[in-house]
Amino acid sequence: MATEVEKIVLAGTDDHDLTKLAEYEAVGGYRALTKARAMTPQDVTEELITSELRGRGGAFFPTGRKWSFVPSKEQIPKPHYLVVNADESEPGSFKDNEILSRVPHRFIEGYLITAHAIDCDKVFVYIRGEYSGPYEILVSALEELKDRPELRGEVTIVVHRGAGAYICGEETALLDSLEGKRGNPRLKPPFPAVQGLYDGPTLINNVETLSNAPHIIASGAEWFRSLGTEQSPGTKVVSVSGDVQRPGNYEIELGIETKRLINGLAGGPLPGRKIKGIFPGGSSSPVLLPEECLDVPYSFEAMQEAGSMLGSGSIIVFDETTSVVELALRTARFYHHESCGKCTPCREGTNWTVKMLERMIRGEATPIDLETVASVQTNIIGNCLCVLGDSMAIPIGSMVKKFRDEFTEAIQQGVPERLAA
Ligand code: SF4
């Protein structure tokens, strides 16, 4: 039976200040790195494949398999790169912030193990520009390693601060941004594993994903797979926000009932209020009604079956005081602002969606506008170069479907005294 108390990524943080190297080593830190370096790169990758750890950045792709896609230096004799995506920008997601702030050495140990597994000696950490606190903590953790060459090895580490564009969280836009260009998604193929940063073979992983590696190497893949569910092994640091009593990050074993997270750990709805809707995987996931979500196990497969997704593991809760039409407009404005404009369905679709929702809120829309909003979303999904277009279309399409009466009411009388501007 899954519990919410098992911790991997944030293990030890309740009793120790793990931002300090000495304390991290006192709880066994960096022993997994020593163990990994005594193994062949292939054996380290094999252990990750067997663990069935899936990427925690949103796509949930099997991590070990992703590592195995990076060709060897014999196959492609160019520098190989590891790029860590710490550009956490999905509305509702703030778990990488906490990981970098509380366990920077576990994260560093994770990417040093990964660098060994893909035989690379250059690591780039692309950190969200607004994360000045986590950035300072990470830099001081790296300073501590300067006096410990046996830990740092031959690896060169560059910490690069982003400039605030959501699209730079998309892995190929992130590579362009690192190279000093405007962050635009690239056409694929070629895939970054073969031709990524500076045209070299490049592995891109998320902060939380890599922070699992030390425990997997230290305790073994079988131990890791004993946690969570068969298809979603391990734990997840979940950001819970919105209309709950205790918003925050909670590390849980995957597969616990969602209500234990929302009503238990996060304290449930505010006094006297009722939950109206839940985005189980950040602002880009399809919205679920409480009766569709609360009893569902919080896992990749169960959320998909329920009609939504786990995404990066960020739950946004809203109660009956929230206007869904306003919520849809806020969501659309965000993605419209962040669209790079490269492809037509996303550039024009996000623009038209904002305009039509603004008309509804002002009470100036006609019933046909609701059909148009719904069909614009359908025409965006699957027709864009990267996932940003879908990230707006999927949640808005689901809001129109699940709360149609509210949109119809807005068409008839507008949404008074709110976001009319
Ligand atoms: Fe740019 Fe949007 Fe196309 Fe992505 S989907 S490439 S953000 S225009």
GROMACS .gro file of C-alpha atoms and ligand atoms in nm:
model
  429
    1MET     CA    1   0.000   0.000   0.000
    2ALA     CA    2   0.144   0.331  -0.104
    3THR     CA    3   0.202   0.591   0.166
    4GLU     CA    4   0.275   0.961   0.152
    5VAL     CA    5   0.571   0.944   0.394
    6GLU     CA    6   0.837   0.769   0.188
    7LYS     CA    7   1.085   1.027   0.063
    8ILE     CA    8   1.365   0.992  -0.188
    9VAL     CA    9   1.436   1.331  -0.337
   10LEU     CA   10   1.377   1.532  -0.020
   11ALA     CA   11   1.490   1.254   0.218
   12GLY     CA   12   1.673   1.386   0.524
   13THR     CA   13   1.558   1.746   0.488
   14ASP     CA   14   1.339   1.735   0.800
   15ASP     CA   15   1.639   1.675   1.030
   16HIS     CA   16   1.938   1.812   0.840
   17ASP     CA   17   2.050   2.118   0.650
   18LEU     CA   18   2.139   1.937   0.331
   19THR     CA   19   2.254   2.253   0.157
   20LYS     CA   20   2.583   2.196   0.342
   21LEU     CA   21   2.829   1.944   0.199
   22ALA     CA   22   2.933   1.811   0.542
   23GLU     CA   23   2.573   1.737   0.643
   24TYR     CA   24   2.494   1.581   0.307
   25GLU     CA   25   2.795   1.352   0.339
   26ALA     CA   26   2.693   1.268   0.697
   27VAL     CA   27   2.368   1.117   0.565
   28GLY     CA   28   2.553   0.914   0.301
   29GLY     CA   29   2.575   1.180   0.032
   30TYR     CA   30   2.812   1.127  -0.264
   31ARG     CA   31   2.861   0.757  -0.182
   32ALA     CA   32   2.640   0.668  -0.478
   33LEU     CA   33   2.866   0.876  -0.703
   34THR     CA   34   3.170   0.678  -0.589
   35LYS     CA   35   2.978   0.356  -0.647
   36ALA     CA   36   2.864   0.469  -0.993
   37ARG     CA   37   3.215   0.566  -1.099
   38ALA     CA   38   3.333   0.216  -1.007
   39MET     CA   39   3.071   0.080  -1.251
   40THR     CA   40   3.088   0.103  -1.631
   41PRO     CA   41   2.872   0.373  -1.790
   42GLN     CA   42   2.666   0.097  -1.953
   43ASP     CA   43   2.597  -0.067  -1.615
   44VAL     CA   44   2.485   0.264  -1.464
   45THR     CA   45   2.247   0.320  -1.756
   46GLU     CA   46   2.125  -0.039  -1.728
   47GLU     CA   47   2.044   0.015  -1.359
   48LEU     CA   48   1.837   0.321  -1.449
   49ILE     CA   49   1.656   0.130  -1.724
   50THR     CA   50   1.572  -0.149  -1.478
   51SER     CA   51   1.448   0.104  -1.220
   52GLU     CA   52   1.190   0.229  -1.473
   53LEU     CA   53   1.229   0.581  -1.343
   54ARG     CA   54   1.032   0.813  -1.569
   55GLY     CA   55   1.120   1.176  -1.640
   56ARG     CA   56   0.968   1.417  -1.387
   57GLY     CA   57   0.965   1.722  -1.616
   58GLY     CA   58   0.624   1.650  -1.768
   59ALA     CA   59   0.666   1.391  -2.045
   60PHE     CA   60   0.720   1.092  -1.810
   61PHE     CA   61   0.953   0.929  -2.065
   62PRO     CA   62   1.162   0.637  -1.929
   63THR     CA   63   1.487   0.800  -1.809
   64GLY     CA   64   1.728   0.509  -1.860
   65ARG     CA   65   1.610   0.461  -2.216
   66LYS     CA   66   1.665   0.831  -2.283
   67TRP     CA   67   2.022   0.797  -2.153
   68SER     CA   68   2.076   0.495  -2.379
   69PHE     CA   69   1.988   0.702  -2.689
   70VAL     CA   70   2.309   0.906  -2.649
   71PRO     CA   71   2.564   0.753  -2.886
   72SER     CA   72   2.908   0.659  -2.761
   73LYS     CA   73   3.215   0.873  -2.835
   74GLU     CA   74   3.331   0.602  -3.074
   75GLN     CA   75   3.007   0.642  -3.269
   76ILE     CA   76   3.015   1.023  -3.267
   77PRO     CA   77   3.361   1.154  -3.175
   78LYS     CA   78   3.246   1.500  -3.061
   79PRO     CA   79   3.207   1.649  -2.713
   80HIS     CA   80   2.898   1.512  -2.539
   81TYR     CA   81   2.682   1.738  -2.321
   82LEU     CA   82   2.443   1.698  -2.032
   83VAL     CA   83   2.193   1.984  -2.009
   84VAL     CA   84   1.974   2.012  -1.700
   85ASN     CA   85   1.641   2.180  -1.751
   86ALA     CA   86   1.586   2.389  -1.437
   87ASP     CA   87   1.372   2.645  -1.620
   88GLU     CA   88   1.059   2.548  -1.424
   89SER     CA   89   0.796   2.779  -1.574
   90GLU     CA   90   0.471   2.581  -1.587
   91PRO     CA   91   0.209   2.773  -1.387
   92GLY     CA   92   0.148   2.575  -1.067
   93SER     CA   93   0.488   2.402  -1.067
   94PHE     CA   94   0.745   2.505  -0.806
   95LYS     CA   95   0.896   2.171  -0.699
   96ASP     CA   96   1.235   2.216  -0.869
   97ASN     CA   97   1.269   2.543  -0.677
   98GLU     CA   98   1.239   2.345  -0.352
   99ILE     CA   99   1.474   2.067  -0.464
  100LEU     CA  100   1.745   2.316  -0.566
  101SER     CA  101   1.696   2.511  -0.243
  102ARG     CA  102   1.694   2.216  -0.003
  103VAL     CA  103   1.899   1.936  -0.159
  104PRO     CA  104   2.141   2.099  -0.406
  105HIS     CA  105   2.408   1.836  -0.338
  106ARG     CA  106   2.168   1.548  -0.415
  107PHE     CA  107   2.090   1.717  -0.745
  108ILE     CA  108   2.462   1.772  -0.819
  109GLU     CA  109   2.537   1.411  -0.727
  110GLY     CA  110   2.258   1.302  -0.963
  111TYR     CA  111   2.394   1.488  -1.261
  112LEU     CA  112   2.753   1.379  -1.192
  113ILE     CA  113   2.630   1.017  -1.199
  114THR     CA  114   2.448   1.093  -1.524
  115ALA     CA  115   2.756   1.259  -1.675
  116HIS     CA  116   2.949   0.938  -1.601
  117ALA     CA  117   2.673   0.726  -1.759
  118ILE     CA  118   2.685   0.913  -2.090
  119ASP     CA  119   3.061   0.974  -2.078
  120CYS     CA  120   3.038   1.351  -2.084
  121ASP     CA  121   3.252   1.610  -1.909
  122LYS     CA  122   3.044   1.924  -1.970
  123VAL     CA  123   2.727   1.992  -1.778
  124PHE     CA  124   2.504   2.296  -1.831
  125VAL     CA  125   2.235   2.380  -1.578
  126TYR     CA  126   1.977   2.615  -1.733
  127ILE     CA  127   1.802   2.772  -1.437
  128ARG     CA  128   1.495   2.994  -1.447
  129GLY     CA  129   1.610   3.357  -1.420
  130GLU     CA  130   1.360   3.443  -1.147
  131TYR     CA  131   1.499   3.167  -0.922
  132SER     CA  132   1.765   3.386  -0.764
  133GLY     CA  133   1.742   3.209  -0.424
  134PRO     CA  134   1.789   2.856  -0.561
  135TYR     CA  135   2.059   2.987  -0.796
  136GLU     CA  136   2.262   3.128  -0.503
  137ILE     CA  137   2.222   2.803  -0.306
  138LEU     CA  138   2.331   2.593  -0.604
  139VAL     CA  139   2.633   2.814  -0.671
  140SER     CA  140   2.746   2.793  -0.306
  141ALA     CA  141   2.705   2.415  -0.313
  142LEU     CA  142   2.928   2.407  -0.622
  143GLU     CA  143   3.180   2.634  -0.445
  144GLU     CA  144   3.205   2.373  -0.170
  145LEU     CA  145   3.296   2.112  -0.432
  146LYS     CA  146   3.589   2.321  -0.556
  147ASP     CA  147   3.799   2.187  -0.269
  148ARG     CA  148   3.690   1.831  -0.341
  149PRO     CA  149   3.828   1.740  -0.684
  150GLU     CA  150   3.768   1.370  -0.617
  151LEU     CA  151   3.393   1.442  -0.616
  152ARG     CA  152   3.380   1.693  -0.895
  153GLY     CA  153   3.609   1.484  -1.119
  154GLU     CA  154   3.694   1.621  -1.463
  155VAL     CA  155   3.346   1.761  -1.517
  156THR     CA  156   3.305   2.128  -1.613
  157ILE     CA  157   2.981   2.275  -1.483
  158VAL     CA  158   2.816   2.590  -1.615
  159VAL     CA  159   2.511   2.738  -1.444
  160HIS     CA  160   2.323   2.957  -1.692
  161ARG     CA  161   2.036   3.184  -1.588
  162GLY     CA  162   1.739   3.212  -1.824
  163ALA     CA  163   1.578   3.545  -1.906
  164GLY     CA  164   1.215   3.458  -1.832
  165ALA     CA  165   1.074   3.300  -2.149
  166TYR     CA  166   0.840   3.005  -2.086
  167ILE     CA  167   0.928   2.858  -2.426
  168CYS     CA  168   1.289   2.807  -2.314
  169GLY     CA  169   1.162   2.517  -2.101
  170GLU     CA  170   1.103   2.335  -2.432
  171GLU     CA  171   1.421   2.136  -2.471
  172THR     CA  172   1.533   2.248  -2.816
  173ALA     CA  173   1.442   2.615  -2.751
  174LEU     CA  174   1.650   2.581  -2.436
  175LEU     CA  175   1.947   2.464  -2.646
  176ASP     CA  176   1.913   2.764  -2.880
  177SER     CA  177   1.895   2.995  -2.580
  178LEU     CA  178   2.210   2.836  -2.431
  179GLU     CA  179   2.388   2.896  -2.761
  180GLY     CA  180   2.304   3.266  -2.732
  181LYS     CA  181   2.021   3.270  -2.985
  182ARG     CA  182   1.655   3.356  -2.943
  183GLY     CA  183   1.487   3.054  -2.778
  184ASN     CA  184   1.285   2.898  -3.060
  185PRO     CA  185   1.194   2.528  -3.079
  186ARG     CA  186   1.392   2.337  -3.342
  187LEU     CA  187   1.252   2.101  -3.601
  188LYS     CA  188   1.305   1.736  -3.508
  189PRO     CA  189   1.478   1.521  -3.630
  190PRO     CA  190   1.766   1.551  -3.567
  191PHE     CA  191   1.699   1.478  -3.202
  192PRO     CA  192   1.921   1.633  -2.935
  193ALA     CA  193   2.060   1.292  -2.832
  194VAL     CA  194   2.242   1.287  -3.167
  195GLN     CA  195   2.270   1.655  -3.259
  196GLY     CA  196   2.194   1.889  -2.972
  197LEU     CA  197   2.398   2.161  -2.806
  198TYR     CA  198   2.667   2.295  -3.044
  199ASP     CA  199   2.565   2.003  -3.271
  200GLY     CA  200   2.706   1.751  -3.021
  201PRO     CA  201   2.519   1.455  -2.868
  202THR     CA  202   2.317   1.600  -2.580
  203LEU     CA  203   2.109   1.456  -2.300
  204ILE     CA  204   1.848   1.688  -2.147
  205ASN     CA  205   1.693   1.595  -1.813
  206ASN     CA  206   1.490   1.767  -1.544
  207VAL     CA  207   1.614   1.854  -1.192
  208GLU     CA  208   1.383   1.614  -1.008
  209THR     CA  209   1.457   1.327  -1.247
  210LEU     CA  210   1.832   1.349  -1.184
  211SER     CA  211   1.784   1.389  -0.810
  212ASN     CA  212   1.645   1.033  -0.802
  213ALA     CA  213   1.964   0.883  -0.950
  214PRO     CA  214   2.176   0.872  -0.627
  215HIS     CA  215   1.914   0.665  -0.442
  216ILE     CA  216   1.867   0.429  -0.736
  217ILE     CA  217   2.241   0.364  -0.760
  218ALA     CA  218   2.282   0.339  -0.382
  219SER     CA  219   1.984   0.112  -0.309
  220GLY     CA  220   1.928  -0.056  -0.644
  221ALA     CA  221   1.664  -0.058  -0.914
  222GLU     CA  222   1.458  -0.330  -0.746
  223TRP     CA  223   1.424  -0.126  -0.427
  224PHE     CA  224   1.312   0.176  -0.632
  225ARG     CA  225   1.054  -0.030  -0.816
  226SER     CA  226   0.910  -0.151  -0.487
  227LEU     CA  227   0.783   0.205  -0.436
  228GLY     CA  228   0.491   0.355  -0.624
  229THR     CA  229   0.295   0.163  -0.886
  230GLU     CA  230   0.405  -0.077  -1.157
  231GLN     CA  231   0.396   0.185  -1.432
  232SER     CA  232   0.485   0.481  -1.209
  233PRO     CA  233   0.754   0.360  -0.970
  234GLY     CA  234   0.909   0.581  -0.704
  235THR     CA  235   0.798   0.904  -0.548
  236LYS     CA  236   0.701   1.246  -0.681
  237VAL     CA  237   0.744   1.590  -0.537
  238VAL     CA  238   0.403   1.742  -0.603
  239SER     CA  239   0.331   2.115  -0.595
  240VAL     CA  240  -0.021   2.183  -0.465
  241SER     CA  241  -0.158   2.535  -0.509
  242GLY     CA  242  -0.480   2.731  -0.543
  243ASP     CA  243  -0.779   2.717  -0.309
  244VAL     CA  244  -0.639   2.482  -0.042
  245GLN     CA  245  -0.547   2.547   0.319
  246ARG     CA  246  -0.181   2.440   0.301
  247PRO     CA  247  -0.038   2.500  -0.046
  248GLY     CA  248   0.316   2.367  -0.084
  249ASN     CA  249   0.537   2.087  -0.210
  250TYR     CA  250   0.471   1.733  -0.086
  251GLU     CA  251   0.680   1.430  -0.173
  252ILE     CA  252   0.449   1.131  -0.200
  253GLU     CA  253   0.474   0.775  -0.314
  254LEU     CA  254   0.315   0.759  -0.659
  255GLY     CA  255  -0.023   0.589  -0.651
  256ILE     CA  256  -0.170   0.734  -0.332
  257GLU     CA  257  -0.527   0.857  -0.367
  258THR     CA  258  -0.534   1.215  -0.490
  259LYS     CA  259  -0.761   1.314  -0.202
  260ARG     CA  260  -0.488   1.222   0.046
  261LEU     CA  261  -0.276   1.486  -0.120
  262ILE     CA  262  -0.542   1.754  -0.158
  263ASN     CA  263  -0.760   1.698   0.148
  264GLY     CA  264  -0.492   1.542   0.370
  265LEU     CA  265  -0.150   1.697   0.317
  266ALA     CA  266  -0.269   2.024   0.161
  267GLY     CA  267  -0.553   2.060   0.417
  268GLY     CA  268  -0.845   2.053   0.172
  269PRO     CA  269  -1.061   2.348   0.061
  270LEU     CA  270  -1.075   2.674   0.257
  271PRO     CA  271  -1.331   2.673   0.544
  272GLY     CA  272  -1.688   2.677   0.415
  273ARG     CA  273  -1.581   2.634   0.053
  274LYS     CA  274  -1.616   2.345  -0.193
  275ILE     CA  275  -1.373   2.227  -0.457
  276LYS     CA  276  -1.507   2.306  -0.802
  277GLY     CA  277  -1.228   2.178  -1.026
  278ILE     CA  278  -0.875   2.038  -1.025
  279PHE     CA  279  -0.590   2.056  -1.274
  280PRO     CA  280  -0.390   1.746  -1.174
  281GLY     CA  281  -0.082   1.820  -1.386
  282GLY     CA  282  -0.033   2.197  -1.397
  283SER     CA  283  -0.215   2.459  -1.600
  284SER     CA  284  -0.171   2.269  -1.926
  285SER     CA  285  -0.356   1.955  -1.810
  286PRO     CA  286  -0.727   1.889  -1.874
  287VAL     CA  287  -0.942   2.001  -1.582
  288LEU     CA  288  -1.122   1.734  -1.377
  289LEU     CA  289  -1.427   1.765  -1.155
  290PRO     CA  290  -1.365   1.661  -0.791
  291GLU     CA  291  -1.572   1.345  -0.836
  292GLU     CA  292  -1.352   1.251  -1.135
  293CYS     CA  293  -1.026   1.310  -0.952
  294LEU     CA  294  -1.024   1.277  -0.572
  295ASP     CA  295  -1.054   0.897  -0.555
  296VAL     CA  296  -0.810   0.840  -0.843
  297PRO     CA  297  -0.457   0.719  -0.760
  298TYR     CA  298  -0.202   0.994  -0.825
  299SER     CA  299  -0.004   0.813  -1.094
  300PHE     CA  300   0.079   0.857  -1.461
  301GLU     CA  301  -0.151   0.581  -1.581
  302ALA     CA  302  -0.448   0.649  -1.350
  303MET     CA  303  -0.459   1.019  -1.438
  304GLN     CA  304  -0.448   0.936  -1.805
  305GLU     CA  305  -0.734   0.692  -1.759
  306ALA     CA  306  -0.932   0.960  -1.574
  307GLY     CA  307  -0.900   1.186  -1.879
  308SER     CA  308  -0.618   1.413  -1.766
  309MET     CA  309  -0.244   1.381  -1.705
  310LEU     CA  310   0.020   1.395  -1.436
  311GLY     CA  311   0.239   1.643  -1.626
  312SER     CA  312   0.514   1.779  -1.408
  313GLY     CA  313   0.313   1.686  -1.095
  314SER     CA  314   0.148   2.016  -1.006
  315ILE     CA  315  -0.204   2.021  -0.871
  316ILE     CA  316  -0.405   2.343  -0.902
  317VAL     CA  317  -0.732   2.347  -0.707
  318PHE     CA  318  -1.011   2.603  -0.749
  319ASP     CA  319  -1.333   2.644  -0.557
  320GLU     CA  320  -1.679   2.785  -0.627
  321THR     CA  321  -1.560   3.146  -0.593
  322THR     CA  322  -1.363   3.109  -0.918
  323SER     CA  323  -1.518   3.203  -1.252
  324VAL     CA  324  -1.411   2.937  -1.501
  325VAL     CA  325  -1.443   3.190  -1.786
  326GLU     CA  326  -1.193   3.418  -1.610
  327LEU     CA  327  -0.970   3.121  -1.541
  328ALA     CA  328  -0.978   3.029  -1.910
  329LEU     CA  329  -0.890   3.387  -2.004
  330ARG     CA  330  -0.595   3.398  -1.761
  331THR     CA  331  -0.470   3.068  -1.903
  332ALA     CA  332  -0.509   3.185  -2.263
  333ARG     CA  333  -0.338   3.520  -2.193
  334PHE     CA  334  -0.039   3.341  -2.042
  335TYR     CA  335   0.017   3.108  -2.338
  336HIS     CA  336  -0.056   3.382  -2.592
  337HIS     CA  337   0.208   3.601  -2.428
  338GLU     CA  338   0.460   3.315  -2.423
  339SER     CA  339   0.399   3.184  -2.778
  340CYS     CA  340   0.713   3.230  -2.989
  341GLY     CA  341   0.494   3.288  -3.296
  342LYS     CA  342   0.676   3.040  -3.517
  343CYS     CA  343   0.369   2.838  -3.619
  344THR     CA  344   0.028   2.967  -3.725
  345PRO     CA  345  -0.214   2.755  -3.517
  346CYS     CA  346  -0.040   2.856  -3.194
  347ARG     CA  347   0.031   3.220  -3.284
  348GLU     CA  348  -0.317   3.294  -3.422
  349GLY     CA  349  -0.511   3.045  -3.210
  350THR     CA  350  -0.387   3.182  -2.878
  351ASN     CA  351  -0.459   3.537  -3.000
  352TRP     CA  352  -0.815   3.459  -3.111
  353THR     CA  353  -0.890   3.263  -2.797
  354VAL     CA  354  -0.792   3.560  -2.581
  355LYS     CA  355  -1.007   3.796  -2.790
  356MET     CA  356  -1.314   3.573  -2.779
  357LEU     CA  357  -1.288   3.510  -2.406
  358GLU     CA  358  -1.250   3.885  -2.343
  359ARG     CA  359  -1.568   3.939  -2.544
  360MET     CA  360  -1.750   3.683  -2.331
  361ILE     CA  361  -1.637   3.846  -2.009
  362ARG     CA  362  -1.756   4.185  -2.133
  363GLY     CA  363  -2.092   4.030  -2.226
  364GLU     CA  364  -2.037   4.115  -2.596
  365ALA     CA  365  -2.009   3.759  -2.731
  366THR     CA  366  -2.270   3.564  -2.929
  367PRO     CA  367  -2.351   3.191  -2.891
  368ILE     CA  368  -2.147   3.114  -3.205
  369ASP     CA  369  -1.835   3.239  -3.024
  370LEU     CA  370  -1.851   2.944  -2.786
  371GLU     CA  371  -1.847   2.701  -3.079
  372THR     CA  372  -1.560   2.900  -3.231
  373VAL     CA  373  -1.357   2.889  -2.907
  374ALA     CA  374  -1.408   2.512  -2.889
  375SER     CA  375  -1.316   2.456  -3.255
  376VAL     CA  376  -1.006   2.679  -3.236
  377GLN     CA  377  -0.877   2.454  -2.955
  378THR     CA  378  -0.946   2.140  -3.160
  379ASN     CA  379  -0.757   2.288  -3.455
  380ILE     CA  380  -0.454   2.372  -3.244
  381ILE     CA  381  -0.413   2.032  -3.079
  382GLY     CA  382  -0.154   1.820  -3.258
  383ASN     CA  383  -0.087   2.084  -3.525
  384CYS     CA  384   0.197   2.279  -3.366
  385LEU     CA  385   0.571   2.248  -3.371
  386CYS     CA  386   0.603   2.221  -2.993
  387VAL     CA  387   0.362   2.155  -2.707
  388LEU     CA  388   0.293   2.518  -2.616
  389GLY     CA  389  -0.009   2.544  -2.845
  390ASP     CA  390  -0.156   2.225  -2.700
  391SER     CA  391  -0.077   2.351  -2.350
  392MET     CA  392  -0.338   2.621  -2.397
  393ALA     CA  393  -0.582   2.431  -2.616
  394ILE     CA  394  -0.611   2.119  -2.398
  395PRO     CA  395  -0.709   2.289  -2.069
  396ILE     CA  396  -0.934   2.548  -2.236
  397GLY     CA  397  -1.105   2.282  -2.447
  398SER     CA  398  -1.170   2.084  -2.128
  399MET     CA  399  -1.300   2.390  -1.941
  400VAL     CA  400  -1.549   2.465  -2.220
  401LYS     CA  401  -1.661   2.102  -2.220
  402LYS     CA  402  -1.696   2.060  -1.843
  403PHE     CA  403  -1.832   2.406  -1.754
  404ARG     CA  404  -2.031   2.487  -2.068
  405ASP     CA  405  -2.320   2.642  -1.870
  406GLU     CA  406  -2.086   2.897  -1.721
  407PHE     CA  407  -1.960   3.004  -2.063
  408THR     CA  408  -2.319   3.025  -2.193
  409GLU     CA  409  -2.413   3.241  -1.896
  410ALA     CA  410  -2.116   3.469  -1.963
  411ILE     CA  411  -2.231   3.508  -2.324
  412GLN     CA  412  -2.573   3.615  -2.200
  413GLN     CA  413  -2.466   3.855  -1.927
  414GLY     CA  414  -2.086   3.881  -1.909
  415VAL     CA  415  -1.876   3.830  -1.596
  416PRO     CA  416  -1.922   4.144  -1.385
  417GLU     CA  417  -1.648   4.341  -1.209
  418ARG     CA  418  -1.365   4.108  -1.292
  419LEU     CA  419  -1.105   4.088  -1.566
  420ALA     CA  420  -1.298   4.300  -1.816
  421ALA     CA  421  -0.980   4.488  -1.920
  422SF4    FE1  422   0.625   2.862  -3.109
  422SF4    FE2  423   0.377   2.805  -3.028
  422SF4    FE3  424   0.474   2.689  -3.243
  422SF4    FE4  425   0.572   2.624  -3.002
  422SF4     S1  426   0.363   2.585  -3.074
  422SF4     S2  427   0.688   2.662  -3.189
  422SF4     S3  428   0.558   2.825  -2.900
  422SF4     S4  429   0.436   2.911  -3.217
   0.00000   0.00000   0.00000
